[in-house]
Coordinates of C-alpha atoms and ligand atoms in Angstrom, one line a residue:
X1 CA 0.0 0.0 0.0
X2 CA 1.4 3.5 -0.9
X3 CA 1.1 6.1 1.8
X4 CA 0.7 9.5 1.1
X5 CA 0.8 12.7 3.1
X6 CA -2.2 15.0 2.9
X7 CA -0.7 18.9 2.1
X8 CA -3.3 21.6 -0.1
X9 CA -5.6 18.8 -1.2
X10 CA -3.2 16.8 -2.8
X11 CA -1.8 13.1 -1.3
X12 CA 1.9 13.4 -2.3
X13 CA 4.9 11.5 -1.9
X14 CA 8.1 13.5 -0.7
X15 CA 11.9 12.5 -1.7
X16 CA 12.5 12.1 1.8
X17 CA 11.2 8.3 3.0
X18 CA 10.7 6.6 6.8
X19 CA 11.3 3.0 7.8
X20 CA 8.1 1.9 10.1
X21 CA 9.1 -1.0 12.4
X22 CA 6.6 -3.6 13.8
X23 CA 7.5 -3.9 17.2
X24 CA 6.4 -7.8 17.4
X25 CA 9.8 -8.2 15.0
X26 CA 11.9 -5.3 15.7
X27 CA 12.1 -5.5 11.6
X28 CA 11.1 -3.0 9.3
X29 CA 7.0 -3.3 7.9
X30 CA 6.8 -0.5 5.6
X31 CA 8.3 2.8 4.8
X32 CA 6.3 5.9 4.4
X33 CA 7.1 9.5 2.6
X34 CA 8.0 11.9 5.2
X35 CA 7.8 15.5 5.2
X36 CA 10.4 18.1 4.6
X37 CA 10.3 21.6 6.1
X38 CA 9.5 23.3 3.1
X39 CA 6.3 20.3 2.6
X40 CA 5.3 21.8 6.2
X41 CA 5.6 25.5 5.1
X42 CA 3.2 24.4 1.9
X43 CA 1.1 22.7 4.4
X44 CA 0.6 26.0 6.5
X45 CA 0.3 28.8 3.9
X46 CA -2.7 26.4 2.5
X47 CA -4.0 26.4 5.2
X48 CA -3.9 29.8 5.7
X49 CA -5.8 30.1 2.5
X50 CA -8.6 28.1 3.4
X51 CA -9.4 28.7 6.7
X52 CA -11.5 31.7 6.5
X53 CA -13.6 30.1 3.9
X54 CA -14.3 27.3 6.0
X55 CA -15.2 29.3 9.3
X56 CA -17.6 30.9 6.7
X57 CA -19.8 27.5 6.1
X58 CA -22.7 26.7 7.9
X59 CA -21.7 24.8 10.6
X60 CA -24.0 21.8 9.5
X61 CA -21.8 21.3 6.7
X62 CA -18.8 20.6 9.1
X63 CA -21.0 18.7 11.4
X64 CA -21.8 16.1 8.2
X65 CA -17.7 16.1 7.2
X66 CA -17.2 14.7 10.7
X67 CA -19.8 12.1 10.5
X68 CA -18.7 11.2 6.9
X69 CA -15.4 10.3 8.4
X70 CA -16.3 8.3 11.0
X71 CA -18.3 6.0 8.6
X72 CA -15.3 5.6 6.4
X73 CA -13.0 5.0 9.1
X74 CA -16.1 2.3 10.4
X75 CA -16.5 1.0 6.7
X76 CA -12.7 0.5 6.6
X77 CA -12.2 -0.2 10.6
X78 CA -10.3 -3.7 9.8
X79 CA -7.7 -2.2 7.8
X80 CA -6.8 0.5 10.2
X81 CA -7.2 -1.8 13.0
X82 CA -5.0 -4.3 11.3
X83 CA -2.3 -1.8 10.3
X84 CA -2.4 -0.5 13.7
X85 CA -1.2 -4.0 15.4
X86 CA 1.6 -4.0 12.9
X87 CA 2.8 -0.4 13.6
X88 CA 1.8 -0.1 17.4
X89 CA 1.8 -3.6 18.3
X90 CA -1.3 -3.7 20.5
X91 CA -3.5 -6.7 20.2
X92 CA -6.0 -6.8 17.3
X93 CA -9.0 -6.4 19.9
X94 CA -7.5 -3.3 21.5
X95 CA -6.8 -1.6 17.9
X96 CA -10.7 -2.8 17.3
X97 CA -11.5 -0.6 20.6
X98 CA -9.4 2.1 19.4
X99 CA -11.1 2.2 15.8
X100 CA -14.3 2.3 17.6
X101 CA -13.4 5.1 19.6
X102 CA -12.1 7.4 17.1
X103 CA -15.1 7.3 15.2
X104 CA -17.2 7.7 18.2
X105 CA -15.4 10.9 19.3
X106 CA -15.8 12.1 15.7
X107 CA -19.8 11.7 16.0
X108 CA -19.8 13.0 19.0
X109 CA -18.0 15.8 18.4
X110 CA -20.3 16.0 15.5
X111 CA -23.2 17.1 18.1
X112 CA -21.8 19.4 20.0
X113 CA -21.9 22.9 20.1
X114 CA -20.7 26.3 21.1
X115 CA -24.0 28.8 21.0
X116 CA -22.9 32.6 21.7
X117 CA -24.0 33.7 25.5
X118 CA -25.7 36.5 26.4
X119 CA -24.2 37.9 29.5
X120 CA -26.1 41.1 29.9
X121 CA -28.9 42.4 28.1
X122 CA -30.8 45.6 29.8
X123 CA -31.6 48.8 29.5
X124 CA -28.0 49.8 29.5
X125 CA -26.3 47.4 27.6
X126 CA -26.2 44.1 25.5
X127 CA -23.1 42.3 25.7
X128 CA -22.6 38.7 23.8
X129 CA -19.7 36.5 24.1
X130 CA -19.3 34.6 21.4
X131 CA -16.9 31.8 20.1
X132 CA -14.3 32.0 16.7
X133 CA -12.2 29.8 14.9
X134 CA -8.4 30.4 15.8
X135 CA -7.1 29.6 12.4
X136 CA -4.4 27.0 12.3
X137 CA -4.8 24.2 15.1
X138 CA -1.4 21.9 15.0
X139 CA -2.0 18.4 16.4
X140 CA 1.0 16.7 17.7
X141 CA 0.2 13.3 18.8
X142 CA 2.4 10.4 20.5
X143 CA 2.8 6.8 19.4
X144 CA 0.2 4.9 21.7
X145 CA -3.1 5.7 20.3
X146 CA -2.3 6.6 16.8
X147 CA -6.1 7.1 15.9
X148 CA -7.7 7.8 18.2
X149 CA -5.4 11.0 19.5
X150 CA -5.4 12.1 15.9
X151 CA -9.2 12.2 15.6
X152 CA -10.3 13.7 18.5
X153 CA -8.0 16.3 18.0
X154 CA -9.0 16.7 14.5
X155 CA -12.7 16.8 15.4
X156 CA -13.0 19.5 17.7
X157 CA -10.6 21.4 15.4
X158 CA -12.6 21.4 12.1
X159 CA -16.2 21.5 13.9
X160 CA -15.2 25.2 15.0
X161 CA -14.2 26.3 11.8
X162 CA -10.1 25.9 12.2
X163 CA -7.8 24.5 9.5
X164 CA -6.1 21.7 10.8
X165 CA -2.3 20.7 10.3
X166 CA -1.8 16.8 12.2
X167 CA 1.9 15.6 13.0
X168 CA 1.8 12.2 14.0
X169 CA 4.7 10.4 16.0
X170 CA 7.5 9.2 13.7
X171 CA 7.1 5.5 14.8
X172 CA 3.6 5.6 14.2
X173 CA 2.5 7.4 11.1
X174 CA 0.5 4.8 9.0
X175 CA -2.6 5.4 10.8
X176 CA -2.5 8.8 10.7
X177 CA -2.0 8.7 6.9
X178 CA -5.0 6.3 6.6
X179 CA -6.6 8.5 8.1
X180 CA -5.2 11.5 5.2
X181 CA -6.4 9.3 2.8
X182 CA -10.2 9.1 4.5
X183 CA -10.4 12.7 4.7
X184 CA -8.9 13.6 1.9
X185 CA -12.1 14.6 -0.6
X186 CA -14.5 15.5 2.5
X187 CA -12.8 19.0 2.8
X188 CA -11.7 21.9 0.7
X189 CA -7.7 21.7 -0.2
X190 CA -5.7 22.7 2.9
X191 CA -8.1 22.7 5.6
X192 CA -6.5 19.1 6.6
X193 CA -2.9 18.5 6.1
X194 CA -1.3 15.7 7.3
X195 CA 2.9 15.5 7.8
X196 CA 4.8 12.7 9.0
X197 CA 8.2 13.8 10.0
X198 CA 10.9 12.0 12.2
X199 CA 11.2 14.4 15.0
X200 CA 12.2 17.0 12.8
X201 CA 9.0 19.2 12.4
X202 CA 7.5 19.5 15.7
X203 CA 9.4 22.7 16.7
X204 CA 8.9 24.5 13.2
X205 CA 5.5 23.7 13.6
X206 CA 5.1 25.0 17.6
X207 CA 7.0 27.8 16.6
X208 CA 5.0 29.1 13.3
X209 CA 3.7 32.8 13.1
X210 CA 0.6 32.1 10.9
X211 CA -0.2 28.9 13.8
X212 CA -2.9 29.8 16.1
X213 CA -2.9 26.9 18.1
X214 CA -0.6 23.8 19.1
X215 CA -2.9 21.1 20.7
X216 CA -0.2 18.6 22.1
X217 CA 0.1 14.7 23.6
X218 CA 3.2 13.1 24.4
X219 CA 5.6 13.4 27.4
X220 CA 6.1 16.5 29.7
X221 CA 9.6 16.7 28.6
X222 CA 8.8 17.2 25.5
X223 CA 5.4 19.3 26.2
X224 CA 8.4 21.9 27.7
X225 CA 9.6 22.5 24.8
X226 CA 6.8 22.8 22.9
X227 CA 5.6 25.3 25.8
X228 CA 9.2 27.7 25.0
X229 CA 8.5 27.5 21.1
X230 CA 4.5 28.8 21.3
X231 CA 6.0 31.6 23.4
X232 CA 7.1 33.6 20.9
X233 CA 3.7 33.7 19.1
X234 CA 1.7 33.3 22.2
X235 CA 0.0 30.2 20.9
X236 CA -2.9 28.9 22.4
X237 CA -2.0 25.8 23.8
X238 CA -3.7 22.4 25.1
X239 CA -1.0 20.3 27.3
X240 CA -1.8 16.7 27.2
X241 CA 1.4 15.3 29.1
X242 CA 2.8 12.1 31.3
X243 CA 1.2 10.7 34.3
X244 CA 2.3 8.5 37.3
X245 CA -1.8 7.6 38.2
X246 CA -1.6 5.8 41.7
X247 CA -4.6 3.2 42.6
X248 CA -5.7 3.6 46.2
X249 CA -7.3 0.2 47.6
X250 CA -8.8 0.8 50.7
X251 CA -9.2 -2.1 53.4
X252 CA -13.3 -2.4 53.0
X253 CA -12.1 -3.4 49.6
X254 CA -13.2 -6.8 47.5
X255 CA -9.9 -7.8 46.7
X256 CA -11.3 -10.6 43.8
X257 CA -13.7 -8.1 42.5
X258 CA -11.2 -5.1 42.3
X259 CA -8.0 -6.8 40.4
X260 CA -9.5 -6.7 37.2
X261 CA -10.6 -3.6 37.2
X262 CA -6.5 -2.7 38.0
X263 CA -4.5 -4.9 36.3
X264 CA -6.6 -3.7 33.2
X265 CA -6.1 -0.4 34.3
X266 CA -2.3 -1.3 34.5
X267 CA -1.3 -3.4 31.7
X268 CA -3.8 -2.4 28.5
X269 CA -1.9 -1.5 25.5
X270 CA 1.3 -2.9 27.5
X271 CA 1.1 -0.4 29.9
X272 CA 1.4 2.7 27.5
X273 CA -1.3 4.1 28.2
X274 CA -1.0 8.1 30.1
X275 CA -3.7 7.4 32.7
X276 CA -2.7 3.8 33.1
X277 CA -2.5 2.5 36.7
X278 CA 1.1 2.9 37.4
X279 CA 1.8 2.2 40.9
X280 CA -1.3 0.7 43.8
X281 CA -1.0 1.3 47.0
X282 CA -2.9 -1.1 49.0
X283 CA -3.9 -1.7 52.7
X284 CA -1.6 -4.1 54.7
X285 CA -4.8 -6.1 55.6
X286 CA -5.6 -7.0 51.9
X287 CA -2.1 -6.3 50.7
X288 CA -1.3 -10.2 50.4
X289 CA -4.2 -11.6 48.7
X290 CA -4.0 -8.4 46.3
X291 CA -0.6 -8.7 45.1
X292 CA -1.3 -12.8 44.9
X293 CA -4.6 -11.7 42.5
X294 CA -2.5 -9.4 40.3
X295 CA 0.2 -12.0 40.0
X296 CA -2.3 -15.1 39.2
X297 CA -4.4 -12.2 36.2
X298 CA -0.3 -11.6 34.9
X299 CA 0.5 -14.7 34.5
X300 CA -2.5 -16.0 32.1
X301 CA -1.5 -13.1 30.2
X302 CA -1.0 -14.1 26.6
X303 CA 2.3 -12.2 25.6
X304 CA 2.7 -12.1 21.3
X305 CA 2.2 -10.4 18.3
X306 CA -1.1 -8.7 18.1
X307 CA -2.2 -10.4 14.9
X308 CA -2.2 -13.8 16.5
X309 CA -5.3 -15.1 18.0
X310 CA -5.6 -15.1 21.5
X311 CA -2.6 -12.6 21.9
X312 CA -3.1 -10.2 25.1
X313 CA -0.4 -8.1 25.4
X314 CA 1.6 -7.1 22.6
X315 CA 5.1 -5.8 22.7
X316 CA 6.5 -2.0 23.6
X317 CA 6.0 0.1 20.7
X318 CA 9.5 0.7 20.0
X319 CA 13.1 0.0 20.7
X320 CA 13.5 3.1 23.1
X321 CA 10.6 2.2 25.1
X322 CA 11.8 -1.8 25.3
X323 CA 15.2 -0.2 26.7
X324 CA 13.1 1.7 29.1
X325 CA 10.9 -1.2 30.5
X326 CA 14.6 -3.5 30.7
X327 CA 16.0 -0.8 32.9
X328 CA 12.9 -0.3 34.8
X329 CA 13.1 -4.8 35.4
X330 CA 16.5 -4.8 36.7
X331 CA 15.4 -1.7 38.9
X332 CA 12.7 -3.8 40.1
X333 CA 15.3 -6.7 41.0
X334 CA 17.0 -4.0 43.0
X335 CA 14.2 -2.4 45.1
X336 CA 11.9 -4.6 45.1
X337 CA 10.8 -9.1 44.8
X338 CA 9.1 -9.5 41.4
X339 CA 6.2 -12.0 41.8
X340 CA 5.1 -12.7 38.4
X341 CA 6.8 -11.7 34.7
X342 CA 10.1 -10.3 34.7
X343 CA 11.3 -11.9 31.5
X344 CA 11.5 -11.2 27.8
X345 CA 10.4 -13.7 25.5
X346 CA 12.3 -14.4 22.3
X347 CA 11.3 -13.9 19.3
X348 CA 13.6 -9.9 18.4
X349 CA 10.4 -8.4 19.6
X350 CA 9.9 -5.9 22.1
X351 CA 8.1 -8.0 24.2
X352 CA 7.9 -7.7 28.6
X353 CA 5.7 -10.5 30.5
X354 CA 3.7 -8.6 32.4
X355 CA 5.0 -8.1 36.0
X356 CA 4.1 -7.6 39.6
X357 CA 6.1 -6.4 42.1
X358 CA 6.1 -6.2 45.7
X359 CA 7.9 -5.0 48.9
X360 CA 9.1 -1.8 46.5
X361 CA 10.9 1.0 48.3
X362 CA 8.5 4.1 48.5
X363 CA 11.6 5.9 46.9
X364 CA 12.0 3.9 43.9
X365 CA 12.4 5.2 40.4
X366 CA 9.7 2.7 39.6
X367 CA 7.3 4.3 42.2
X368 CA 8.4 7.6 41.1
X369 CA 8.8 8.1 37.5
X370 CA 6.2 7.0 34.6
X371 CA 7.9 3.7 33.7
X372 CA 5.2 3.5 30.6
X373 CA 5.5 -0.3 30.4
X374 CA 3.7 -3.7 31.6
X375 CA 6.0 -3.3 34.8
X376 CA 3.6 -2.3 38.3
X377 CA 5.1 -2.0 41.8
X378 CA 2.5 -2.5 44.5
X379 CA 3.4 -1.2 48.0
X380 CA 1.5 -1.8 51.5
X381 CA 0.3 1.1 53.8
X382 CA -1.1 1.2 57.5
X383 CA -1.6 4.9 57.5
X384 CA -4.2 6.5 54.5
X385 CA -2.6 10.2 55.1
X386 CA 0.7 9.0 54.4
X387 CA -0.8 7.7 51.2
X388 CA -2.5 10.5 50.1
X389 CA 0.9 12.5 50.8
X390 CA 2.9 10.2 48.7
X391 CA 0.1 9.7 45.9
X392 CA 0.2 13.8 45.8
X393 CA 3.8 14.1 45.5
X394 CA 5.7 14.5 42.7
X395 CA 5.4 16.2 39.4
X396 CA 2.7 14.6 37.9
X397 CA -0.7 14.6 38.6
X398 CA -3.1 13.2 35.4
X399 CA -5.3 10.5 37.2
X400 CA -5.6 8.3 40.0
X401 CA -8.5 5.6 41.0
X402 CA -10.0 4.5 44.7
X403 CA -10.7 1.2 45.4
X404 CA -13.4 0.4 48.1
X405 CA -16.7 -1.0 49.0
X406 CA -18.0 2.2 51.0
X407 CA -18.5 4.6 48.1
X408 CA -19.2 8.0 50.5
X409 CA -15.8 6.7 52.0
X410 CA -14.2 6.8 48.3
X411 CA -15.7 10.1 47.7
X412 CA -14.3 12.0 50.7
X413 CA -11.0 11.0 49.6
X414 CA -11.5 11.8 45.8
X415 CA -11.8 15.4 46.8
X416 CA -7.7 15.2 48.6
X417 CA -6.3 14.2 45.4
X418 CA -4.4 16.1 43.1
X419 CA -5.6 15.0 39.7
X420 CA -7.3 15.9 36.7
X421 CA -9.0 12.9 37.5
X422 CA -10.1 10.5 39.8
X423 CA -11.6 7.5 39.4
X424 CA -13.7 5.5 41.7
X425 CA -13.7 1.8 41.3
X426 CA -12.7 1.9 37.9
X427 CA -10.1 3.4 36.0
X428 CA -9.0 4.4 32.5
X429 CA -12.6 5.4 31.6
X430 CA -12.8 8.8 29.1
X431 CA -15.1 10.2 27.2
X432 CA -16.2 12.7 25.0
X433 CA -18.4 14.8 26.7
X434 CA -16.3 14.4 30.2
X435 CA -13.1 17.2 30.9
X436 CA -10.2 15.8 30.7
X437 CA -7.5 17.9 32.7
X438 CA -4.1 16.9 33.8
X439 CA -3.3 18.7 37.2
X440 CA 0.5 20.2 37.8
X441 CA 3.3 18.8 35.0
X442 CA 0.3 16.5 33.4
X443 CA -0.9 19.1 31.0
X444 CA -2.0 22.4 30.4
X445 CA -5.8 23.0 29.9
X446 CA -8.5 21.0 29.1
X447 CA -9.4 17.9 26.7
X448 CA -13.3 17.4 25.9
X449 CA -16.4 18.6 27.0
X450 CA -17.5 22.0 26.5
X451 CA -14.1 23.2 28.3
X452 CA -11.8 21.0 26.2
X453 CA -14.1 22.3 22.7
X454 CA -14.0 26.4 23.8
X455 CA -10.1 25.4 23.9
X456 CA -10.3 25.4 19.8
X457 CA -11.9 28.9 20.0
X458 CA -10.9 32.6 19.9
X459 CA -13.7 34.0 22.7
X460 CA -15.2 37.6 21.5
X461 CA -17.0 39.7 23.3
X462 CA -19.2 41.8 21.7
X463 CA -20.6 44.5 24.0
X464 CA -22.9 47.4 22.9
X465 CA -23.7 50.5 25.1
X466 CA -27.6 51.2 24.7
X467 CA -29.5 54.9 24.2
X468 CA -26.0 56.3 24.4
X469 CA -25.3 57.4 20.5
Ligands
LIG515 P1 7.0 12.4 22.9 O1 6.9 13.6 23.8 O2 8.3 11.8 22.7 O3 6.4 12.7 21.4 C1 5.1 13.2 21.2 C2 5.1 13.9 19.9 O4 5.9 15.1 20.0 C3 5.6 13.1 18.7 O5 4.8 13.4 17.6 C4 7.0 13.7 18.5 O6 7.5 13.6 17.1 C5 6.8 15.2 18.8 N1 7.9 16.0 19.1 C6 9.2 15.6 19.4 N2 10.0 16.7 19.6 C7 9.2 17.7 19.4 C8 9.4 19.2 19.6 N3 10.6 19.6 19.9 N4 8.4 20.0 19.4 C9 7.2 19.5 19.1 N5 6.9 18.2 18.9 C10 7.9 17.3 19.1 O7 6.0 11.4 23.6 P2 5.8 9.9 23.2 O8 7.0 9.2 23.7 O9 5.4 9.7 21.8 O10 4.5 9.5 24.1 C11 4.6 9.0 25.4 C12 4.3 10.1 26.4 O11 3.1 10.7 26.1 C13 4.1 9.6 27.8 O12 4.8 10.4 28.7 C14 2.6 9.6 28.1 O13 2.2 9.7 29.4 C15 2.2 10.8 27.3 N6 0.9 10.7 26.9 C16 0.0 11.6 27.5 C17 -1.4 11.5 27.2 C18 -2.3 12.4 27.8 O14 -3.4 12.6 27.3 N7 -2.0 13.0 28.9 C19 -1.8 10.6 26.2 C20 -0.9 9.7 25.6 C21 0.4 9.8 26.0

């Protein structure tokens, strides 16, 4: 299949090419064009050109574009689920999910609007606030949920009348030009453009004059930088960024009812996953039986490539990551006992067993950074403020998840943590038309919702004096 990038209307190839590894062989799947700056500048000035005549169409119009691409991406939803195993790795069921998603955020998107508000309207004056498009939205979007990010940045984007310019991670581009090819007709030339670079474009494109808007997800280090390169232009900017989201399971828990509900908050899509569970802290009194649980669910795990039936976990996404996860093993043989995984299987993969382990130090790297991988350290507590101190610390501060039978219980505690989120007796559950904030070094406004949508707008007041003139 010949990729294409998306730039004025036109799916073009570019003299510059990228290798696309699938991460179940570490080997090379398919190459795709790849964008040079020049492409990019091309990309923006058409963009420029269109945008105003786009903010000028009824919104209807851009309402019916969204819901024409989630069919297509529906209609075609086993090739980009299938091409998603082989350039994420995740299992074929999880790409399904994702595939479903996407399109459900684009119809839901669809639906959703941003009326003008009266604020005032008396004798003296009428004022309005009202909501415009910014322009140019960038989307920059990281390798772990290659379609999904892309289209529910997208979506929000275009429904408001903004041209949209997407920038998808280098070791996961094929998606994201599928989905250049979906959307190709459904709008006017330059309204989408889609680049793949190799970590090359990101900063031309947070730096641009004629960009409005950089609408970022990846890790805070790089969300920094992003941050220093929109300050020039004083970019409106939406921070998606890392998390280390802690699951509190209080004594009054159901320790057979809750592991599910955390080792699938821990280890889908291998763990790579921003709001995935990565550390629990449990009471002492259930601490055993827990850990035993979350030991016996890892090791049915089926560990393989995605493709193969039955498959579970797939590998890390790419070689980086895989050295990231190795480091974060033998940092788990140092601090901690490893009950369950620990190993690699063959097969020049980037494959990790899922693993458990206990009796961590509160200190550890593993507790304390965002390992990103199928790697979770559970620790005991006696004392619930000590928790809530050590949950809180740090830089982080995404999501986090309460575990318990007494749900007023859970609820009182919700309101100590520090999150953007927090879950109780679940975890990892988003949605459209829910906010999605990261608290602290997570991120930097707001993702869905009303908040998340007025985030893709210029607000306008327009205030009139009356009887005056
Ligand atoms: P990353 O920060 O390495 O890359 C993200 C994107 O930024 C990629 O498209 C990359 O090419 C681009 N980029 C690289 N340098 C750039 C620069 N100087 N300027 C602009 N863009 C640049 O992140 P990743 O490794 O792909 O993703 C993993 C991280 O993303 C984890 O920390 C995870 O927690 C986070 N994440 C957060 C969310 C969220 O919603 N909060 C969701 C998914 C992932």
């Amino acid at each position: 299949m010949a990729y294409k990038l998306l730039i004025d209307g036109e799916l073009t190839d570019s003299d510059l090419r990228l290798e696309v590894v699938n991460p179940a062989t570490g080997k090379p799947w398919t190459s795709v064009p790849r964008a040079s700056a020049m492409q990019a500048e091309v990309a923006i000035a058409a963009a420029k050109r269109a945008q105003p005549l786009w903010a000028a169409r009824p919104i209807d119009e851009r309402r019916k574009v969204l819901r024409a691409l989630a069919d297509r991406i529906e209609t075609n939803g086993e090739a980009f689920a299938r091409a998603m195993v082989q350039e994420q790795g995740k299992p074929l069921a999880e790409a399904s999910l994702e595939v479903v998603h996407a399109s459900g955020f684009l119809r839901a998107f669809a639906e959703m609007s941003l009326e003008a508000e009266v604020v005032q309207d008396d004798a003296d004056y009428l004022i309005e606030v009202h909501h415009r498009p910014l322009g140019i939205v960038v989307g920059i979007t990281p390798w772990n949920f290659p379609l999904l990010i892309a289209s529910y940045k997208l979506a929000p984007a275009l429904l408001l009348g903004n041209a949209f310019i997407l920038k998808p991670a280098p070791t996961t581009p094929v998606s994201a030009l599928m989905l250049a090819e979906a959307v190709a007709d459904l709008v006017p030339p330059g309204i989408v453009n889609v680049l793949v670079d190799d970590n090359d474009l990101g900063a031309l494109l947070s730096g641009h004059p004629d960009v409005q808007k950089v609408s970022f997800t990846g890790s805070t280090v790089t969300g920094r930088k992003v941050m220093a390169a929109a300050a020039n232009t004083l970019k409106r900017l939406t921070l998606e960024l890392g998390g280390n989201d802690a699951a509190i399971v209080l004594d009054d828990a159901d320790v057979a009812k809750v592991a599910p509900g955390i080792f699938g908050g821990a280890f889908f899509n291998a763990g790579q996953v921003c709001i995935a569970v990565k550390r629990v802290y449990a009471h002492r009194s259930i601490y055993d039986a827990l850990v035993e649980q979350l030991a016996a669910l890892a090791r049915e795990a089926v560990v393989g490539d995605g493709l193969e039936q039955g498959v579970t976990l797939g590998p890390l996404q790419n070689a980086q990551q895989y050295a990231k996860a190795r480091h974060y093993i033998d940092v788990a043989q140092r601090d901690g006992a490893i009950v369950a995984g620990g190993g690699f299987p063959d097969g020049g993969g980037y494959f990790v067993e899922p693993t458990i382990v206990r009796d961590i130090a509160p200190d550890s790297p593993l507790v304390t950074e965002e390992q990103f991988a199928p790697i979770l350290p559970v620790l005991p507590f006696d004392d619930l403020d000590s928790v809530v101190d050590q949950v809180n610390a740090g830089e982080y501060g995404l999501g986090g998840s309460i575990w318990s039978g007494d749900e007023a219980r859970a609820f009182a505690l919700a309101g100590r943590m520090t999150a953007g989120t927090t879950w109780i007796n679940h975890h990892l559950h988003f949605a459209p038309h829910v906010p999605f904030p990261g608290a602290k070094q997570s991120g930097l406004g707001v993702e869905f919702g009303q908040e998340g949508l007025a985030e893709f707008s210029q607000t306008a007041v327009v205030s009139m004096a009356r009887g005056k003139v």
